[in-house]
Amino acid sequence: QLQASGGGSVQIGGSLRLSCAASGRPFSMYAMGWFRQAPGKERQFVAAIFWNGANTYYADSVKGRFTISGNKARNTVHLQMDNLKPDDTAIYYCAADSPSTRGNPLRDHLRYDRWGQGTLVTVSS
């Protein structure tokens, strides 16, 4: 089970920090990621962290503004979002992969078979 938190409303240029904690039966995962979905749009890759080496990956639209970090031992991942823009308004979902899905690309939602409930981020002027 994944539990996301930290969403809210901020003004343009503001910051938010999202967190996601995995709980329940032991997790076997290679990567965790964040996706977002704005009203009327498809779910979009935001960022991912690959536990082997802690490599990180970002969508071009958030590169330089968002930072993903995490603690594999604690099964937690965070998304620090700075310099937020109205286009960042969306429901943000954290996700974790598993041995059966790890063959898919990190940026593909098919990579992840466990999803959090989503947390709303609203950026306004």
Tab-separated table of N, CA and C in Angstrom:
chain	number	residue	atom	x	y	z
A	1	GLN	N	0.844	-1.195	0.000
A	1	GLN	CA	0.000	0.000	0.000
A	1	GLN	C	0.881	1.247	0.000
A	2	LEU	N	0.510	2.222	-0.837
A	2	LEU	CA	1.249	3.468	-0.914
A	2	LEU	C	0.362	4.595	-0.421
A	3	GLN	N	0.932	5.453	0.411
A	3	GLN	CA	0.190	6.578	0.970
A	3	GLN	C	0.921	7.857	0.624
A	4	ALA	N	0.274	8.702	-0.165
A	4	ALA	CA	0.863	9.978	-0.567
A	4	ALA	C	0.312	11.097	0.282
A	5	SER	N	1.141	12.108	0.489
A	5	SER	CA	0.724	13.265	1.269
A	5	SER	C	1.524	14.482	0.838
A	6	GLY	N	1.089	15.654	1.290
A	6	GLY	CA	1.855	16.862	1.060
A	6	GLY	C	1.283	17.809	0.023
A	7	GLY	N	0.196	17.446	-0.624
A	7	GLY	CA	-0.383	18.340	-1.614
A	7	GLY	C	-0.996	19.564	-0.967
A	8	GLY	N	-1.381	20.519	-1.793
A	8	GLY	CA	-1.994	21.728	-1.281
A	8	GLY	C	-2.080	22.790	-2.351
A	9	SER	N	-2.389	24.008	-1.916
A	9	SER	CA	-2.515	25.134	-2.827
A	9	SER	C	-1.394	26.121	-2.576
A	10	VAL	N	-0.748	26.546	-3.648
A	10	VAL	CA	0.334	27.523	-3.542
A	10	VAL	C	0.208	28.519	-4.676
A	11	GLN	N	0.899	29.620	-4.527
A	11	GLN	CA	0.948	30.614	-5.590
A	11	GLN	C	2.101	30.316	-6.534
A	12	ILE	N	2.045	30.928	-7.691
A	12	ILE	CA	3.114	30.772	-8.684
A	12	ILE	C	4.457	31.070	-8.023
A	13	GLY	N	5.411	30.185	-8.276
A	13	GLY	CA	6.740	30.356	-7.713
A	13	GLY	C	6.928	29.706	-6.354
A	14	GLY	N	5.852	29.203	-5.791
A	14	GLY	CA	5.930	28.581	-4.477
A	14	GLY	C	6.491	27.172	-4.527
A	15	SER	N	6.542	26.551	-3.360
A	15	SER	CA	7.115	25.208	-3.245
A	15	SER	C	6.193	24.301	-2.445
A	16	LEU	N	6.277	23.026	-2.753
A	16	LEU	CA	5.598	21.989	-1.991
A	16	LEU	C	6.489	20.760	-1.958
A	17	ARG	N	6.313	19.962	-0.935
A	17	ARG	CA	7.062	18.709	-0.823
A	17	ARG	C	6.071	17.574	-0.650
A	18	LEU	N	6.053	16.685	-1.604
A	18	LEU	CA	5.190	15.511	-1.535
A	18	LEU	C	5.962	14.345	-0.946
A	19	SER	N	5.251	13.508	-0.215
A	19	SER	CA	5.864	12.321	0.358
A	19	SER	C	5.000	11.105	0.045
A	20	CYS	N	5.655	9.968	-0.017
A	20	CYS	CA	4.944	8.716	-0.287
A	20	CYS	C	5.599	7.622	0.540
A	21	ALA	N	4.790	6.929	1.291
A	21	ALA	CA	5.301	5.846	2.126
A	21	ALA	C	4.639	4.542	1.741
A	22	ALA	N	5.455	3.519	1.613
A	22	ALA	CA	4.945	2.181	1.306
A	22	ALA	C	4.827	1.388	2.592
A	23	SER	N	3.749	0.709	2.746
A	23	SER	CA	3.546	-0.080	3.957
A	23	SER	C	2.873	-1.398	3.604
A	24	GLY	N	2.788	-2.239	4.570
A	24	GLY	CA	2.152	-3.522	4.355
A	24	GLY	C	3.173	-4.620	4.215
A	25	ARG	N	2.821	-5.627	3.445
A	25	ARG	CA	3.720	-6.766	3.290
A	25	ARG	C	5.019	-6.318	2.633
A	26	PRO	N	6.094	-7.032	2.844
A	26	PRO	CA	7.398	-6.590	2.334
A	26	PRO	C	7.348	-6.244	0.851
A	27	PHE	N	7.954	-5.096	0.535
A	27	PHE	CA	7.979	-4.618	-0.830
A	27	PHE	C	9.222	-5.122	-1.543
A	28	SER	N	9.045	-5.561	-2.753
A	28	SER	CA	10.168	-5.870	-3.608
A	28	SER	C	10.056	-4.951	-4.804
A	29	MET	N	10.871	-3.913	-4.836
A	29	MET	CA	10.753	-2.951	-5.911
A	29	MET	C	12.115	-2.454	-6.332
A	30	TYR	N	12.193	-2.000	-7.546
A	30	TYR	CA	13.421	-1.506	-8.124
A	30	TYR	C	13.375	0.007	-8.322
A	31	ALA	N	12.172	0.547	-8.402
A	31	ALA	CA	12.034	1.971	-8.635
A	31	ALA	C	10.700	2.463	-8.080
A	32	MET	N	10.690	3.736	-7.744
A	32	MET	CA	9.443	4.423	-7.389
A	32	MET	C	9.354	5.685	-8.227
A	33	GLY	N	8.150	6.069	-8.512
A	33	GLY	CA	7.987	7.224	-9.375
A	33	GLY	C	6.813	8.090	-8.971
A	34	TRP	N	6.767	9.243	-9.596
A	34	TRP	CA	5.628	10.163	-9.445
A	34	TRP	C	5.049	10.441	-10.825
A	35	PHE	N	3.752	10.402	-10.885
A	35	PHE	CA	3.016	10.778	-12.075
A	35	PHE	C	2.012	11.846	-11.674
A	36	ARG	N	1.463	12.526	-12.652
A	36	ARG	CA	0.423	13.502	-12.359
A	36	ARG	C	-0.643	13.470	-13.453
A	37	GLN	N	-1.818	13.889	-13.069
A	37	GLN	CA	-2.919	13.926	-14.021
A	37	GLN	C	-3.727	15.194	-13.803
A	38	ALA	N	-3.738	16.027	-14.814
A	38	ALA	CA	-4.525	17.255	-14.785
A	38	ALA	C	-5.918	16.962	-15.333
A	39	PRO	N	-6.899	17.788	-15.004
A	39	PRO	CA	-8.266	17.563	-15.488
A	39	PRO	C	-8.317	17.460	-17.006
A	40	GLY	N	-8.920	16.398	-17.494
A	40	GLY	CA	-9.077	16.225	-18.921
A	40	GLY	C	-7.840	15.762	-19.660
A	41	LYS	N	-6.794	15.452	-18.935
A	41	LYS	CA	-5.547	15.029	-19.571
A	41	LYS	C	-5.157	13.645	-19.096
A	42	GLU	N	-4.251	13.019	-19.842
A	42	GLU	CA	-3.769	11.698	-19.471
A	42	GLU	C	-2.739	11.785	-18.347
A	43	ARG	N	-2.576	10.673	-17.656
A	43	ARG	CA	-1.564	10.614	-16.616
A	43	ARG	C	-0.183	10.791	-17.245
A	44	GLN	N	0.633	11.598	-16.587
A	44	GLN	CA	1.911	12.020	-17.161
A	44	GLN	C	3.052	11.703	-16.203
A	45	PHE	N	4.124	11.174	-16.740
A	45	PHE	CA	5.317	10.913	-15.934
A	45	PHE	C	5.908	12.224	-15.428
A	46	VAL	N	6.335	12.220	-14.167
A	46	VAL	CA	6.973	13.392	-13.569
A	46	VAL	C	8.426	13.096	-13.216
A	47	ALA	N	8.634	12.077	-12.404
A	47	ALA	CA	9.986	11.763	-11.943
A	47	ALA	C	10.024	10.341	-11.419
A	48	ALA	N	11.221	9.777	-11.406
A	48	ALA	CA	11.402	8.437	-10.868
A	48	ALA	C	12.782	8.305	-10.272
A	49	ILE	N	12.879	7.426	-9.316
A	49	ILE	CA	14.170	7.123	-8.708
A	49	ILE	C	14.383	5.619	-8.786
A	50	PHE	N	15.538	5.260	-9.249
A	50	PHE	CA	15.904	3.864	-9.428
A	50	PHE	C	16.805	3.494	-8.275
A	51	TRP	N	16.401	2.548	-7.448
A	51	TRP	CA	17.103	2.284	-6.214
A	51	TRP	C	18.521	1.781	-6.426
A	52	ASN	N	18.785	1.105	-7.509
A	52	ASN	CA	20.131	0.629	-7.783
A	52	ASN	C	20.986	1.797	-8.225
A	53	GLY	N	21.660	2.426	-7.286
A	53	GLY	CA	22.479	3.578	-7.603
A	53	GLY	C	21.781	4.896	-7.365
A	54	ALA	N	20.487	4.821	-6.994
A	54	ALA	CA	19.714	6.026	-6.704
A	54	ALA	C	19.702	6.986	-7.881
A	55	ASN	N	19.733	6.460	-9.090
A	55	ASN	CA	19.618	7.325	-10.256
A	55	ASN	C	18.224	7.925	-10.320
A	56	THR	N	18.168	9.161	-10.799
A	56	THR	CA	16.891	9.853	-10.894
A	56	THR	C	16.601	10.273	-12.327
A	57	TYR	N	15.329	10.386	-12.627
A	57	TYR	CA	14.879	10.717	-13.970
A	57	TYR	C	13.721	11.691	-13.861
A	58	TYR	N	13.667	12.638	-14.792
A	58	TYR	CA	12.653	13.679	-14.743
A	58	TYR	C	12.038	13.929	-16.114
A	59	ALA	N	10.801	14.347	-16.084
A	59	ALA	CA	10.186	14.859	-17.300
A	59	ALA	C	10.833	16.202	-17.621
A	60	ASP	N	10.936	16.521	-18.893
A	60	ASP	CA	11.561	17.784	-19.288
A	60	ASP	C	10.843	18.979	-18.668
A	61	SER	N	9.560	18.862	-18.493
A	61	SER	CA	8.770	19.994	-17.999
A	61	SER	C	9.061	20.342	-16.537
A	62	VAL	N	9.671	19.419	-15.809
A	62	VAL	CA	9.938	19.692	-14.384
A	62	VAL	C	11.424	19.691	-14.061
A	63	LYS	N	12.243	19.345	-15.023
A	63	LYS	CA	13.692	19.264	-14.789
A	63	LYS	C	14.219	20.620	-14.329
A	64	GLY	N	15.000	20.583	-13.254
A	64	GLY	CA	15.551	21.817	-12.706
A	64	GLY	C	14.669	22.470	-11.663
A	65	ARG	N	13.421	22.020	-11.563
A	65	ARG	CA	12.502	22.589	-10.573
A	65	ARG	C	12.078	21.557	-9.530
A	66	PHE	N	11.995	20.302	-9.934
A	66	PHE	CA	11.567	19.234	-9.028
A	66	PHE	C	12.758	18.342	-8.698
A	67	THR	N	12.745	17.805	-7.494
A	67	THR	CA	13.786	16.877	-7.071
A	67	THR	C	13.152	15.678	-6.387
A	68	ILE	N	13.466	14.503	-6.878
A	68	ILE	CA	12.973	13.277	-6.265
A	68	ILE	C	14.067	12.693	-5.398
A	69	SER	N	13.678	12.202	-4.245
A	69	SER	CA	14.631	11.568	-3.341
A	69	SER	C	13.890	10.473	-2.583
A	70	GLY	N	14.649	9.636	-1.921
A	70	GLY	CA	13.967	8.573	-1.208
A	70	GLY	C	14.888	7.758	-0.337
A	71	ASN	N	14.283	6.882	0.403
A	71	ASN	CA	14.997	6.009	1.315
A	71	ASN	C	14.451	4.602	1.112
A	72	LYS	N	15.228	3.771	0.441
A	72	LYS	CA	14.744	2.440	0.122
A	72	LYS	C	14.516	1.612	1.380
A	73	ALA	N	15.386	1.797	2.375
A	73	ALA	CA	15.252	1.024	3.607
A	73	ALA	C	13.916	1.323	4.290
A	74	ARG	N	13.440	2.546	4.120
A	74	ARG	CA	12.170	2.940	4.727
A	74	ARG	C	11.018	2.921	3.740
A	75	ASN	N	11.310	2.555	2.497
A	75	ASN	CA	10.277	2.520	1.465
A	75	ASN	C	9.534	3.852	1.351
A	76	THR	N	10.292	4.924	1.335
A	76	THR	CA	9.679	6.248	1.205
A	76	THR	C	10.314	6.995	0.036
A	77	VAL	N	9.521	7.835	-0.589
A	77	VAL	CA	10.019	8.677	-1.661
A	77	VAL	C	9.384	10.057	-1.512
A	78	HIS	N	10.157	11.080	-1.864
A	78	HIS	CA	9.696	12.450	-1.742
A	78	HIS	C	9.841	13.155	-3.086
A	79	LEU	N	9.039	14.180	-3.269
A	79	LEU	CA	9.154	15.011	-4.457
A	79	LEU	C	9.127	16.467	-4.004
A	80	GLN	N	10.287	17.100	-4.052
A	80	GLN	CA	10.392	18.512	-3.737
A	80	GLN	C	10.090	19.298	-4.993
A	81	MET	N	9.094	20.152	-4.922
A	81	MET	CA	8.658	20.904	-6.093
A	81	MET	C	8.861	22.388	-5.818
A	82	ASP	N	9.732	22.999	-6.578
A	82	ASP	CA	10.040	24.423	-6.430
A	82	ASP	C	9.642	25.182	-7.686
A	83	ASN	N	9.522	26.491	-7.530
A	83	ASN	CA	9.165	27.349	-8.659
A	83	ASN	C	7.946	26.796	-9.405
A	84	LEU	N	6.915	26.528	-8.666
A	84	LEU	CA	5.723	25.916	-9.244
A	84	LEU	C	5.006	26.854	-10.203
A	85	LYS	N	4.421	26.245	-11.225
A	85	LYS	CA	3.716	26.992	-12.267
A	85	LYS	C	2.269	26.492	-12.342
A	86	PRO	N	1.391	27.289	-12.925
A	86	PRO	CA	-0.003	26.833	-13.052
A	86	PRO	C	-0.126	25.490	-13.779
A	87	ASP	N	0.754	25.238	-14.747
A	87	ASP	CA	0.711	23.961	-15.479
A	87	ASP	C	1.056	22.768	-14.595
A	88	ASP	N	1.568	23.005	-13.422
A	88	ASP	CA	1.865	21.911	-12.494
A	88	ASP	C	0.627	21.466	-11.718
A	89	THR	N	-0.460	22.198	-11.868
A	89	THR	CA	-1.694	21.841	-11.186
A	89	THR	C	-2.188	20.486	-11.666
A	90	ALA	N	-2.351	19.569	-10.720
A	90	ALA	CA	-2.758	18.201	-11.068
A	90	ALA	C	-2.896	17.387	-9.793
A	91	ILE	N	-3.425	16.200	-9.952
A	91	ILE	CA	-3.350	15.208	-8.883
A	91	ILE	C	-2.062	14.426	-9.092
A	92	TYR	N	-1.279	14.330	-8.052
A	92	TYR	CA	0.005	13.652	-8.121
A	92	TYR	C	-0.117	12.280	-7.479
A	93	TYR	N	0.404	11.285	-8.187
A	93	TYR	CA	0.354	9.908	-7.723
A	93	TYR	C	1.760	9.355	-7.571
A	94	CYS	N	2.002	8.679	-6.482
A	94	CYS	CA	3.252	7.939	-6.364
A	94	CYS	C	2.991	6.496	-6.777
A	95	ALA	N	4.046	5.846	-7.193
A	95	ALA	CA	3.902	4.493	-7.704
A	95	ALA	C	5.163	3.695	-7.456
A	96	ALA	N	5.004	2.397	-7.366
A	96	ALA	CA	6.140	1.500	-7.170
A	96	ALA	C	6.056	0.344	-8.159
A	97	ASP	N	7.208	-0.096	-8.617
A	97	ASP	CA	7.206	-1.220	-9.552
A	97	ASP	C	7.354	-2.525	-8.792
A	98	SER	N	7.476	-3.604	-9.516
A	98	SER	CA	7.650	-4.923	-8.914
A	98	SER	C	8.423	-5.790	-9.892
A	99	PRO	N	8.860	-6.949	-9.454
A	99	PRO	CA	9.624	-7.811	-10.360
A	99	PRO	C	8.887	-8.115	-11.658
A	100	SER	N	7.586	-8.181	-11.622
A	100	SER	CA	6.833	-8.540	-12.828
A	100	SER	C	6.694	-7.382	-13.805
A	101	THR	N	6.945	-6.150	-13.370
A	101	THR	CA	6.755	-4.999	-14.252
A	101	THR	C	8.053	-4.265	-14.564
A	102	ARG	N	9.147	-4.694	-13.997
A	102	ARG	CA	10.388	-3.927	-14.106
A	102	ARG	C	10.926	-3.880	-15.525
A	103	GLY	N	10.404	-4.697	-16.410
A	103	GLY	CA	10.876	-4.669	-17.787
A	103	GLY	C	10.399	-3.472	-18.583
A	104	ASN	N	9.431	-2.755	-18.074
A	104	ASN	CA	8.910	-1.584	-18.771
A	104	ASN	C	9.759	-0.357	-18.465
A	105	PRO	N	9.779	0.631	-19.359
A	105	PRO	CA	10.573	1.845	-19.116
A	105	PRO	C	10.097	2.601	-17.878
A	106	LEU	N	11.018	3.269	-17.222
A	106	LEU	CA	10.703	4.022	-16.008
A	106	LEU	C	9.645	5.082	-16.248
A	107	ARG	N	9.599	5.675	-17.421
A	107	ARG	CA	8.669	6.752	-17.708
A	107	ARG	C	7.282	6.248	-18.119
A	108	ASP	N	7.143	4.944	-18.236
A	108	ASP	CA	5.891	4.341	-18.683
A	108	ASP	C	5.067	3.912	-17.469
A	109	HIS	N	3.795	4.282	-17.441
A	109	HIS	CA	2.982	3.922	-16.277
A	109	HIS	C	2.856	2.402	-16.128
A	110	LEU	N	3.077	1.661	-17.198
A	110	LEU	CA	3.009	0.205	-17.122
A	110	LEU	C	4.145	-0.372	-16.287
A	111	ARG	N	5.165	0.443	-16.034
A	111	ARG	CA	6.257	0.005	-15.184
A	111	ARG	C	5.797	-0.224	-13.749
A	112	TYR	N	4.718	0.449	-13.356
A	112	TYR	CA	4.317	0.497	-11.957
A	112	TYR	C	2.980	-0.218	-11.758
A	113	ASP	N	2.948	-1.105	-10.776
A	113	ASP	CA	1.691	-1.815	-10.533
A	113	ASP	C	1.134	-1.556	-9.143
A	114	ARG	N	1.742	-0.619	-8.429
A	114	ARG	CA	1.208	-0.213	-7.135
A	114	ARG	C	1.158	1.306	-7.115
A	115	TRP	N	0.008	1.832	-6.797
A	115	TRP	CA	-0.236	3.263	-6.880
A	115	TRP	C	-0.821	3.796	-5.581
A	116	GLY	N	-0.403	5.005	-5.228
A	116	GLY	CA	-1.012	5.699	-4.114
A	116	GLY	C	-2.340	6.316	-4.515
A	117	GLN	N	-2.999	6.919	-3.556
A	117	GLN	CA	-4.344	7.426	-3.787
A	117	GLN	C	-4.357	8.784	-4.476
A	118	GLY	N	-3.224	9.441	-4.589
A	118	GLY	CA	-3.166	10.748	-5.226
A	118	GLY	C	-3.307	11.875	-4.224
A	119	THR	N	-2.595	12.949	-4.519
A	119	THR	CA	-2.687	14.146	-3.691
A	119	THR	C	-2.744	15.356	-4.616
A	120	LEU	N	-3.646	16.282	-4.332
A	120	LEU	CA	-3.914	17.393	-5.232
A	120	LEU	C	-2.946	18.556	-4.999
A	121	VAL	N	-2.386	19.025	-6.093
A	121	VAL	CA	-1.536	20.216	-6.081
A	121	VAL	C	-2.192	21.269	-6.961
A	122	THR	N	-2.412	22.451	-6.387
A	122	THR	CA	-3.026	23.548	-7.120
A	122	THR	C	-2.107	24.758	-7.067
A	123	VAL	N	-1.767	25.270	-8.241
A	123	VAL	CA	-0.894	26.437	-8.334
A	123	VAL	C	-1.697	27.566	-8.979
A	124	SER	N	-1.784	28.676	-8.280
A	124	SER	CA	-2.600	29.786	-8.765
A	124	SER	C	-1.815	31.095	-8.738
A	125	SER	N	-2.305	32.034	-9.491
A	125	SER	CA	-1.643	33.346	-9.547
A	125	SER	C	-2.175	34.264	-8.460
